[in-house]
Coordinates of C-alpha atoms in Angstrom, one line a residue:
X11 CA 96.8 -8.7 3.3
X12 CA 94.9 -12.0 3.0
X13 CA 92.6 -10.3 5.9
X14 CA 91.8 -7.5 4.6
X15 CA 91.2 -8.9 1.2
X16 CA 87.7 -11.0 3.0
X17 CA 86.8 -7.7 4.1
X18 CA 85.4 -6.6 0.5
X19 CA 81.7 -5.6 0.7
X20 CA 78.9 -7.1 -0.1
X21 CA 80.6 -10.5 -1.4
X22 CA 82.8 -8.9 -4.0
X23 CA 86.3 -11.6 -4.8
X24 CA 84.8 -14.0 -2.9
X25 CA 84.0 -17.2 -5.4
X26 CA 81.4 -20.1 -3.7
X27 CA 81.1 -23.4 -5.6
X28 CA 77.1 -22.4 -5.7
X29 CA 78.3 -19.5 -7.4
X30 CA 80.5 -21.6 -10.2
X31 CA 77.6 -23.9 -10.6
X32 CA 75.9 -20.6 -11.5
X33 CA 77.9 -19.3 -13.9
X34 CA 78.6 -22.5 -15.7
X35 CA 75.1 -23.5 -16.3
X36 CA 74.6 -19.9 -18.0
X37 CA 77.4 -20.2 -19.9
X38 CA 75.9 -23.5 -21.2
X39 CA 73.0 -21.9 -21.9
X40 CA 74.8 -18.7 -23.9
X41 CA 76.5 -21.6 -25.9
X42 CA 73.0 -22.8 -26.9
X43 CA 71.8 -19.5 -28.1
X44 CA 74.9 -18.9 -30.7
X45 CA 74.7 -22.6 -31.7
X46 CA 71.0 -21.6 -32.9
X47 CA 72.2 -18.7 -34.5
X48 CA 74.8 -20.0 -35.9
X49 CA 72.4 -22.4 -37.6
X50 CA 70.0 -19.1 -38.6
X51 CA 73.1 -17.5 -40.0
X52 CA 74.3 -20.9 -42.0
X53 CA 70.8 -21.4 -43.1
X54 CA 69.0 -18.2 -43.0
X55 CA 65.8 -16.6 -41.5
X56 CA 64.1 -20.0 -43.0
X57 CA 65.6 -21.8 -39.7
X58 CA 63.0 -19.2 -37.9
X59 CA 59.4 -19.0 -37.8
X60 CA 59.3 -15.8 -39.7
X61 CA 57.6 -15.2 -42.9
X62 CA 56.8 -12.0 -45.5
X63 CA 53.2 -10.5 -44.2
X64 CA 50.4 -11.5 -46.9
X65 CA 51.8 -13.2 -49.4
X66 CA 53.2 -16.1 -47.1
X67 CA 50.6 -15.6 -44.4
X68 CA 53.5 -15.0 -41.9
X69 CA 54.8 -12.4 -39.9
X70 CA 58.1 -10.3 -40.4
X71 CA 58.9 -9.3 -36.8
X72 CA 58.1 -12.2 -34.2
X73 CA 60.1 -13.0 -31.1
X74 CA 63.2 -11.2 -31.6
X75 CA 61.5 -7.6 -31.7
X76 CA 58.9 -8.5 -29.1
X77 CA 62.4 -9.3 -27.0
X78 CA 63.6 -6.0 -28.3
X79 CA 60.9 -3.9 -26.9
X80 CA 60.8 -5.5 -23.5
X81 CA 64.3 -5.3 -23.0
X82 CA 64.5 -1.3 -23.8
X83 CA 61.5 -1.4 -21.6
X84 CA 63.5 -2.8 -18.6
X85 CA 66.2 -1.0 -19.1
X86 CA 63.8 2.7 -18.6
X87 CA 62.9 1.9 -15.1
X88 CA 66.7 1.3 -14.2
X89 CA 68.4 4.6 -14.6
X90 CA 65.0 6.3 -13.9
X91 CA 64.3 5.3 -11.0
X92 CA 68.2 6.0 -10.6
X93 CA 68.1 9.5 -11.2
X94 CA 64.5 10.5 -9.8
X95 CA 66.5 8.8 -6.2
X96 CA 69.5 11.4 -7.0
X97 CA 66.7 14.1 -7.9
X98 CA 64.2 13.8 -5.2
X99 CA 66.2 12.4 -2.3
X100 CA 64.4 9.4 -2.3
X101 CA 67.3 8.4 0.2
X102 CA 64.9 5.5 1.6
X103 CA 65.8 3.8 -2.2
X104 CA 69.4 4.4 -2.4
X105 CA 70.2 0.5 -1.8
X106 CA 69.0 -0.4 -4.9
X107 CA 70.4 2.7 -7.0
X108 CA 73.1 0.7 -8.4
X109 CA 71.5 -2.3 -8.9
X110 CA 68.6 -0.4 -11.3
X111 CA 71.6 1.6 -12.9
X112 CA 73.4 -1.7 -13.8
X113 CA 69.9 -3.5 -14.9
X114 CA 69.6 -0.6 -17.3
X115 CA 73.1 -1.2 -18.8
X116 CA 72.6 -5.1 -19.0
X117 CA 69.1 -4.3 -20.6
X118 CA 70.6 -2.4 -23.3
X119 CA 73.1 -4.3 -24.4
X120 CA 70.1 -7.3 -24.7
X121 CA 68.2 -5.0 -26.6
X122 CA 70.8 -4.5 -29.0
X123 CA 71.9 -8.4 -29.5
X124 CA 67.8 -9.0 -30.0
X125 CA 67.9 -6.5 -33.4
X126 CA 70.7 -8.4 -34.9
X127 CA 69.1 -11.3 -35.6
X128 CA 65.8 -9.7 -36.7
X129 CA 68.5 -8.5 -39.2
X130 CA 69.3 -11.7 -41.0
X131 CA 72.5 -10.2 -42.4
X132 CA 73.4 -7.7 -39.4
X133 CA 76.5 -6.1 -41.4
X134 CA 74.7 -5.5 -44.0
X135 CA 71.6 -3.7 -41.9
X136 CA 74.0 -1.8 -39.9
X137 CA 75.8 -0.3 -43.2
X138 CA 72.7 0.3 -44.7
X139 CA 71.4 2.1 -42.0
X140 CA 74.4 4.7 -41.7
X141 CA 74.1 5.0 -45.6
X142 CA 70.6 5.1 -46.0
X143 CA 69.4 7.1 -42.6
X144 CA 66.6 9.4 -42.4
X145 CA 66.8 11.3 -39.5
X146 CA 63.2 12.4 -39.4
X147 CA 62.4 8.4 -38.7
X148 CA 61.7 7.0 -35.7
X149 CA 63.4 4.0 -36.6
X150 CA 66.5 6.4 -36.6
X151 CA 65.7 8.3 -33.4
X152 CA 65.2 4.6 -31.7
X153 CA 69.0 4.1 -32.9
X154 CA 70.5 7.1 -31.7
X155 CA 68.4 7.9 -28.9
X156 CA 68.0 4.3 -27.5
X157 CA 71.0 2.5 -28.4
X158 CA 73.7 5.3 -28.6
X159 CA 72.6 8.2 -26.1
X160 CA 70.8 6.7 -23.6
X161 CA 72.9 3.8 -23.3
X162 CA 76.2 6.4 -23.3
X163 CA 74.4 8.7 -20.9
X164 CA 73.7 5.4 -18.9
X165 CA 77.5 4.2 -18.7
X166 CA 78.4 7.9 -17.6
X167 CA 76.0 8.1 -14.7
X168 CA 77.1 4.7 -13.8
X169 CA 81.1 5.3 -13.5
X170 CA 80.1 8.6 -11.9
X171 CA 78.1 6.9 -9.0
X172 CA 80.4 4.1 -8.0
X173 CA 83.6 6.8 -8.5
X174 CA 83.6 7.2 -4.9
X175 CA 83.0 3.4 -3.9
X176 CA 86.1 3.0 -6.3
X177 CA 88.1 5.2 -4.1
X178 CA 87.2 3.7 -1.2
X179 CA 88.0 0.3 -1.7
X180 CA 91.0 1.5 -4.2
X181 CA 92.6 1.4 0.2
X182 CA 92.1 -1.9 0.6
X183 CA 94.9 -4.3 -0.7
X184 CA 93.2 -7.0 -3.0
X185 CA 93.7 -8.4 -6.3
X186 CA 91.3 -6.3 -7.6
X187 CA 92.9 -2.7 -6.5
X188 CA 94.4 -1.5 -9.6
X189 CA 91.0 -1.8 -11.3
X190 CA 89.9 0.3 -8.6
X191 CA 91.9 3.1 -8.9
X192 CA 91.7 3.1 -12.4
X193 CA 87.9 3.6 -11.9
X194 CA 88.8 5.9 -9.1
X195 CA 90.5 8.1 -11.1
X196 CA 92.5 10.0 -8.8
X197 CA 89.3 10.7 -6.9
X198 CA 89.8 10.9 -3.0
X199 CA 86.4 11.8 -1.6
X200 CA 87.7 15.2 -0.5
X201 CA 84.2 17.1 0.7
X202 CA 85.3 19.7 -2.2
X203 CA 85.4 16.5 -4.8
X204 CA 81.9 15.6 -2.8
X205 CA 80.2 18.5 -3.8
X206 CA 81.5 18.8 -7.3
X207 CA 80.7 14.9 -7.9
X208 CA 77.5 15.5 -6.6
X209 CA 76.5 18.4 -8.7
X210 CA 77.6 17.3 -12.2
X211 CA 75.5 14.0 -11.2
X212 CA 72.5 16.1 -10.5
X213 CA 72.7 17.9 -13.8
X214 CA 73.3 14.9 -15.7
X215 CA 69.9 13.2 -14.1
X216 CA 68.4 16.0 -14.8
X217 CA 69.2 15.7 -18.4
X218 CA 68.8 11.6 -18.8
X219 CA 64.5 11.7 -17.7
X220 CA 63.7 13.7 -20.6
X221 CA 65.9 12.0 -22.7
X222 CA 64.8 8.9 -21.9
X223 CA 60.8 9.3 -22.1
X224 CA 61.8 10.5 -25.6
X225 CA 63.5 7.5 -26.2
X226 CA 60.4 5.5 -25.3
X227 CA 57.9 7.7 -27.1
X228 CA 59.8 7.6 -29.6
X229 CA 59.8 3.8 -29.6
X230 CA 56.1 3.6 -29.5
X231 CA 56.3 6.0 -32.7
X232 CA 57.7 3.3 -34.4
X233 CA 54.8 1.6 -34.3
X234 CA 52.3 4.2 -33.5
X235 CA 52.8 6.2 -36.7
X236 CA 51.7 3.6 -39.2
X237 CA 48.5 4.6 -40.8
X238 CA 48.0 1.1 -42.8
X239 CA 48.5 -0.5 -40.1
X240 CA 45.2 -1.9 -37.9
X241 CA 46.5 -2.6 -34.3
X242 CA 49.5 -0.7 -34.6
X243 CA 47.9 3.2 -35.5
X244 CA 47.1 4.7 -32.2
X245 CA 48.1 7.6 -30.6
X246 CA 47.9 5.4 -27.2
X247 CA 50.8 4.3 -28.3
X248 CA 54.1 6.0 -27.3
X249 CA 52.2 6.9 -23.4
X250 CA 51.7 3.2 -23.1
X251 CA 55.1 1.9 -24.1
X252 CA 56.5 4.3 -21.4
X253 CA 54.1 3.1 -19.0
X254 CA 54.4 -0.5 -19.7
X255 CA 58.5 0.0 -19.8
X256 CA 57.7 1.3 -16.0
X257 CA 56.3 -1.4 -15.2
X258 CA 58.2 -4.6 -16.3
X259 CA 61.5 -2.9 -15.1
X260 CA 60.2 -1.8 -11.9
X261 CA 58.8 -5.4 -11.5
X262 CA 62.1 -6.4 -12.6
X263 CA 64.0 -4.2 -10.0
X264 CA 61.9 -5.6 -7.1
X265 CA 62.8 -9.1 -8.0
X266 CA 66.4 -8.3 -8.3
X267 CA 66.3 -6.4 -4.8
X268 CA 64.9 -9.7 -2.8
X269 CA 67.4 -11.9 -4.4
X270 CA 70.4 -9.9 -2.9
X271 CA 68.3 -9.4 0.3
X272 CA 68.1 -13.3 1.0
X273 CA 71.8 -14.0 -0.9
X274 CA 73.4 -11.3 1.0
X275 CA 71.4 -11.1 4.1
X276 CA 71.3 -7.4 4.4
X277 CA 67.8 -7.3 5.3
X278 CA 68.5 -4.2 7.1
X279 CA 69.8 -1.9 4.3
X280 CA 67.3 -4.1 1.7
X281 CA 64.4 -3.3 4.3
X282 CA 60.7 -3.8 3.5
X283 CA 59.9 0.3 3.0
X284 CA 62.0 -0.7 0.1
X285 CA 59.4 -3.3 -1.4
X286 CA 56.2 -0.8 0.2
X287 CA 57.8 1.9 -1.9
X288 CA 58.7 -0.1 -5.6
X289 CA 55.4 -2.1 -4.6
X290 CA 53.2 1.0 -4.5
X291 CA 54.6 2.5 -7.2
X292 CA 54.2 -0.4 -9.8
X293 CA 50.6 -1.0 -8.5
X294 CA 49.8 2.6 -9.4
X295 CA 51.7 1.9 -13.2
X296 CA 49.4 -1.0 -13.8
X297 CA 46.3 0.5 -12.8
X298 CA 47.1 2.9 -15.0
X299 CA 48.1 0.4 -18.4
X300 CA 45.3 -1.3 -17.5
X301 CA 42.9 1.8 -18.0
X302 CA 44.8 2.6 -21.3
X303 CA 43.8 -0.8 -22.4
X304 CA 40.4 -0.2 -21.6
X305 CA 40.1 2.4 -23.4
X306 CA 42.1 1.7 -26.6
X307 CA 39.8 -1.7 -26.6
X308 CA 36.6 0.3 -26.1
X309 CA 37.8 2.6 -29.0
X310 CA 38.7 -0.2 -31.6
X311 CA 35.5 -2.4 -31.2
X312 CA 32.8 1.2 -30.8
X313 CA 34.1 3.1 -34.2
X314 CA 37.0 1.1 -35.4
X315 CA 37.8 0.5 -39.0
X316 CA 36.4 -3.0 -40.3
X317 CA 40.0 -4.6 -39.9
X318 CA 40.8 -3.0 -36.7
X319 CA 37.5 -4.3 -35.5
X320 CA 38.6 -8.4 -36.9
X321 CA 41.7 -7.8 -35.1
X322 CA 40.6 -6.7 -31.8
X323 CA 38.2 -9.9 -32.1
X324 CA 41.4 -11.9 -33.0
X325 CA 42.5 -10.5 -29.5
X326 CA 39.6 -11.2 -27.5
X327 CA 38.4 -14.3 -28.8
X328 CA 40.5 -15.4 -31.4
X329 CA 43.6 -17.2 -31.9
X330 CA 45.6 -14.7 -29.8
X331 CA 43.1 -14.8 -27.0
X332 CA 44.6 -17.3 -24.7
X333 CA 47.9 -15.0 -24.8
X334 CA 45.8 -11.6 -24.2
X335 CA 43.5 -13.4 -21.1
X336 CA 47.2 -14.6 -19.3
X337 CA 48.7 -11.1 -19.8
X338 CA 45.6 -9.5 -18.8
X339 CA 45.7 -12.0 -15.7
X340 CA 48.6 -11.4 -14.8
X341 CA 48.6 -7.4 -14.5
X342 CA 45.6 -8.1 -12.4
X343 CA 46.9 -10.8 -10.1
X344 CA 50.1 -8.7 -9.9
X345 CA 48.1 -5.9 -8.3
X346 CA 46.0 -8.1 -6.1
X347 CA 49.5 -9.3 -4.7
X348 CA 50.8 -6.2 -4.6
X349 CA 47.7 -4.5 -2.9
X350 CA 47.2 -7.8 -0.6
X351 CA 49.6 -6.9 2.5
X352 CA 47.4 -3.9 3.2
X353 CA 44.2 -5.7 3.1
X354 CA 44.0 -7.4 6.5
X355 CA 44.6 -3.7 7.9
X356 CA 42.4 -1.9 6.0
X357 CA 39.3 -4.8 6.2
X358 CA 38.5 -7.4 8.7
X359 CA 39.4 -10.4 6.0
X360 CA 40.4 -14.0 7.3
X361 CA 43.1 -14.9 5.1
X362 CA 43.7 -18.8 5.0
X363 CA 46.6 -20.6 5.4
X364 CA 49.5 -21.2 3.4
X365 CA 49.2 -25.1 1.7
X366 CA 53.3 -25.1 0.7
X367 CA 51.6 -28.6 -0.9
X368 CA 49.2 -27.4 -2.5
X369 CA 50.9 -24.9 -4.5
X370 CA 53.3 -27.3 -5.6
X371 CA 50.8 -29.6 -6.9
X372 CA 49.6 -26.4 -8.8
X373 CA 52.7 -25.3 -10.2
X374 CA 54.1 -29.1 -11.3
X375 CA 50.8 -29.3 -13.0
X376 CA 51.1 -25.4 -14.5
X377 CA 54.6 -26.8 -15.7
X378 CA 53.6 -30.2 -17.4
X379 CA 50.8 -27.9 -19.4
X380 CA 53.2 -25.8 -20.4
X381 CA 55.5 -28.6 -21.4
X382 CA 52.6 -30.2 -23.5
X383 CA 52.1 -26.9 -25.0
X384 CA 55.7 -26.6 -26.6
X385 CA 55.4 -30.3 -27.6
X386 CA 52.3 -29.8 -29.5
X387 CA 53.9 -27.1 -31.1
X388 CA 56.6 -28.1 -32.4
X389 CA 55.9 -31.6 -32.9
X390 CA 56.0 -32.8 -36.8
X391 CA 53.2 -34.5 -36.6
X392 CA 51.1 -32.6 -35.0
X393 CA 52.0 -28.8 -37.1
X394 CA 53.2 -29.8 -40.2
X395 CA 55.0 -27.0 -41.3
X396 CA 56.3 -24.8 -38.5
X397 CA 55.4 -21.1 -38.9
X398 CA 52.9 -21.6 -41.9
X399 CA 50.3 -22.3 -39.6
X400 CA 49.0 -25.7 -38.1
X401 CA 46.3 -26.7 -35.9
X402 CA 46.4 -24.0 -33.0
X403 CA 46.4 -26.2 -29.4
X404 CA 44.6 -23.4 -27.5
X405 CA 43.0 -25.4 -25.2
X406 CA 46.5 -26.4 -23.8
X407 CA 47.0 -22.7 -23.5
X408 CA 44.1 -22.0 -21.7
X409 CA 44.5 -25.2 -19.6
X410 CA 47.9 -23.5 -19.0
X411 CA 46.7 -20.7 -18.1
X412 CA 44.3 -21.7 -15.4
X413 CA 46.8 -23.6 -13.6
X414 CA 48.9 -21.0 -13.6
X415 CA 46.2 -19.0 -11.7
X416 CA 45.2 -21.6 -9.1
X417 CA 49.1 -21.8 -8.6
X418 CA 49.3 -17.8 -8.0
X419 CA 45.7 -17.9 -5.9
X420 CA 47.9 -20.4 -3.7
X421 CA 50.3 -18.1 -3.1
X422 CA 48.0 -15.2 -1.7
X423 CA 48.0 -15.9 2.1
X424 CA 51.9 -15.8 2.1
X425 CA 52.2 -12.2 0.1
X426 CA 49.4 -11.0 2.7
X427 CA 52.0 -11.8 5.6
X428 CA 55.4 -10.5 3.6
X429 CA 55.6 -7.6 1.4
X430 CA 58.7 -8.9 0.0
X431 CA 56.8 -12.4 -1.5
X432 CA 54.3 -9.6 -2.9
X433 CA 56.9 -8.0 -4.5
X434 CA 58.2 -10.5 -5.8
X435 CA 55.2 -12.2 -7.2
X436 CA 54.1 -8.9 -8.6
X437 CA 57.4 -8.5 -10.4
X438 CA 57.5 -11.8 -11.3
X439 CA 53.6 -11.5 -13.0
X440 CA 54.7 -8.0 -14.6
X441 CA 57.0 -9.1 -16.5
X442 CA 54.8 -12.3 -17.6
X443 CA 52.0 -9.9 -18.4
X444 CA 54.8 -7.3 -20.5
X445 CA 56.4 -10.1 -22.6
X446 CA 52.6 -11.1 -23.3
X447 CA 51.5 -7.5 -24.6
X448 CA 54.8 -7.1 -26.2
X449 CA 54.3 -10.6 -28.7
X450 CA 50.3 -9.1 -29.0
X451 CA 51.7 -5.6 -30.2
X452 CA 54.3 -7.3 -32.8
X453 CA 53.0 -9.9 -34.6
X454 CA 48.6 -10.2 -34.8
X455 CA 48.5 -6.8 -37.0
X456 CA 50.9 -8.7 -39.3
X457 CA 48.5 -11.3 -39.3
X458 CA 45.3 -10.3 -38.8
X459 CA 45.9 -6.9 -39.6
X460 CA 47.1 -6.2 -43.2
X461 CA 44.2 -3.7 -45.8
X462 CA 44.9 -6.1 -48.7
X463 CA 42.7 -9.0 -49.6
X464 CA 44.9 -11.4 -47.7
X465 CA 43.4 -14.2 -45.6
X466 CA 44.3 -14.4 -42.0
X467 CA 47.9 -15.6 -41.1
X468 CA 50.1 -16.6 -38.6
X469 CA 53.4 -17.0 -36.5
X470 CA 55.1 -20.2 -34.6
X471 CA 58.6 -19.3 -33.3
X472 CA 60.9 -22.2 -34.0
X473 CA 63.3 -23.7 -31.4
X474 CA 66.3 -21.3 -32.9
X475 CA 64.1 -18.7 -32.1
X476 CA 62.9 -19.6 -28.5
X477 CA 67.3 -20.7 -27.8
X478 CA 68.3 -17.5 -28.9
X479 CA 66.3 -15.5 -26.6
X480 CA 67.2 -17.9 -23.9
X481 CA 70.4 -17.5 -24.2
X482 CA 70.6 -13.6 -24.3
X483 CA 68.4 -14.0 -21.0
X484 CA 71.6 -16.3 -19.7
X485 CA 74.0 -13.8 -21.3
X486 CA 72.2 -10.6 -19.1
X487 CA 72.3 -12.8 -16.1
X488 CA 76.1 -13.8 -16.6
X489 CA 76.9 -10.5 -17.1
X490 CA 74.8 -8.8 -13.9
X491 CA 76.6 -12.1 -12.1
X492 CA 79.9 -11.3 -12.9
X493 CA 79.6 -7.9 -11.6
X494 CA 78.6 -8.7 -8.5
X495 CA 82.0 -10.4 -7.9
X496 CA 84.4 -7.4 -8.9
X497 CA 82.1 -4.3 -7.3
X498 CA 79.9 -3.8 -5.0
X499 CA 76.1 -3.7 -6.0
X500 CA 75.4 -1.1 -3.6
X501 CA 76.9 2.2 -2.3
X502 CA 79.7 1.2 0.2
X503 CA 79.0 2.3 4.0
X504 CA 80.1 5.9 5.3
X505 CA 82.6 4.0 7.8
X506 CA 84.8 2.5 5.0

């Protein structure tokens, strides 16, 4: 029995001391996040960097709904690109099925633990909300759609896809057997229950895409709807949160699909027409978020309304600029790197060599900016009063950013050679680049953007803030981790 235990797929039961080392430093860092909220709900929203718009010069929503809208981003990829493999055949993609079905699960949940502490008293918010509802808002349809349907519909298609894996390894003595027959279900993988699995999958697919570009629209009306508000009033809106959710989870996906490729060497079934497809179609996303920015930008400063013109400038030279130039960046280096493996076959180009050195030099010194940066922020001395607005150090953020681009530029000659490094990097950059534009959506029309006589504000997340978010980033990684060990992140081999 002890044999055929070891011979679980894709390291499921089996427990390395690298993979305890894993888990335990996450769980430190999940420990850290409910400290600081522990403190934010002892002491209040006072704790945080977030102030009323106007009055107190602050913003509302900050880091937590910025979080918020990047995680239901992530998650729109996952079962999307799940169900577009199911619909189209894309059998070439079926490797990483599972692991974009389980992203958009983990994703969800995220999403839903960022809200509550928006909330400042959650119970109260979530009462209110049942009691107080309007259906015709799309604060409501982001509730129901988002977290209730789509995340149902999600955890349906995903018991439904690993049904037959269940089965399979449901014949293989192990500790974990009886959970697999209880996912199992009595299924057998009879070519009768084949056909009628695979049909009821199909329809339900079929029914999730719609549903969930509704979700996202919807998500964008939340924002997209509100006349008074400069920044936020577009009808760009709800077509680029969709696109934007396509591209951090795709990015997302690709990075997720070269760690399993080097941690459980199945280069062959995580083979590079994987990372050519993802690669291709997340280039083709970010050309296109990038024209929408274009245009929204070309819109705002040509005919915009006097506010909407001081907060576009706020954007492009302002105090948000620094954070627009990096995002900007990094949707353009992300598509050099994810274009660059093509270019040595399409031009005669002399790529130099890789300087391993050199790039470390770049990215210690990227690192120790950035270090500075959150120093000078949240140094006493240096901002008096945290979140009520203190000298801005935007020269560290643009020293920061530069050295962040020499430290990518170092990188090119590798992703020309491996279209898995420029996958990666491109995921990696994406979802740099989507956290940026999500912050620059949320907080400068609360600060720049308000039609009363109010001066200019602005917003500093605090440390409970930044440990909170870091800690649901440890909690989505424990949770995808944990997985891992009791099924099998991909569809189990016909000869099982």
């Amino acid at each position: 029995m002890a044999t055929r235990t070891e011979t679980l797929p894709y390291g499921v039961g089996r427990f390395t001391a690298g993979w305890w080392l894993l888990l335990a430093v996450l769980a430190v860092l999940v420990g850290w996040g409910l400290y600081a909220y522990s403190r934010q709900l002892a002491e209040g929203l006072v704790v945080t960097g977030l102030r009323d718009i106007g009055s107190m010069a602050g913003a509302a929503w900050g880091l937590y709904i910025a979080f918020d809208i990047y995680f239901v981003g992530v998650s729109f990829a996952g079962i999307t690109m799940a169900a577009l493999i199911r619909l189209l055949r894309l059998e070439e993609l079926r490797p990483v099925s599972r692991m974009a079905e389980l992203l958009t699960i983990v994703a969800l949940i995220l999403a839903a633990f960022s809200v509550l502490p928006d909330l400042g008293q959650p119970v109260r918010g979530i009462v209110n909300l049942l009691r107080y509802a309007r259906p015709q808002s799309p604060f409501f349809g982001t509730f129901t759609l988002v977290i209730s349907g789509y995340l149902f519909a999600s955890l349906v298609y995903f018991y439904l896809d690993g049904r037959r894996d269940a089965a399979l390894l449901a014949r293989i003595p192990s500790p974990l057997q009886g959970f697999y027959r209880l996912w199992a279900a009595g299924y057998r993988d009879t070519p009768a229950e084949r056909e009628r699995h695979h049909r009821t999958a199909f329809w339900l697919a079929i029914a999730i895409v719609p549903l969930l570009v509704t979700a996202h629209s919807t998500l964008g009306f939340v924002f997209g709807i509100q006349s008074g508000r400069p920044g936020w009033f577009s009808t760009l809106q709800a077509p680029a949160f969709v696109v934007m959710a396509g591209v951090s989870g795709i990015g997302l996906l690709l990075v997720i699909a070269a760690v399993f490729r080097h941690v459980l060497g199945e280069r062959e079934r995580l083979h590079e027409g994987i990372f050519r497809w993802l690669g291709g179609l997340l280039a083709l996303l970010v050309l296109v978020y990038l024209y929408f920015t274009v245009a929204e930008l070309l819109t705002t400063t040509y005919t915009g309304h006097e506010v909407e013109v001081r907060l576009t400038l706020a954007l492009l030279n302002g105090p948000y600029a620094w954070l627009f130039w990096v995002s900007m960046g990094a949707l353009v280096l992300a598509l050099a790197s994810l274009v660059l493996p093509y270019v040595p076959s399409l031009v005669p180009v002399r790529v130099p060599s890789f300087q391993p050195a050199f790039a470390r030099a770049a990215g210690l010194a990227a690192a120790g900016a950035g270090l500075v940066l959150m120093i000078y922020r949240h140094s006493p001395r240096l901002v008096p009063v945290a979140g009520a607005g203190g000298p801005e150090p935007e020269w560290v953020g643009w020293v920061l950013a530069g050295l962040a681009v020499v430290f990518v530029l170092s990188w090119f000659p590798l992703f020309a050679r491996s279209v898995v490094a420029a996958g990666v990097a491109g995921g990696l950059l994406v979802n740099v680049a989507a956290v940026g534009k999500r912050l620059l959506i949320v907080v400068p029309s609360q600060t720049h953007g308000t039609l009363l006589p109010y001066g200019p504000g602005s917003y500093t997340p605090t440390w409970v803030e930044y440990s909170v978010v870091a800690g649901l980033f440890a909690l989505g990684t424990l949770l995808y981790t944990l997985f891992v060990k009791v099924f099998p992140i991909m569809e189990v081999a016909e000869e099982r």
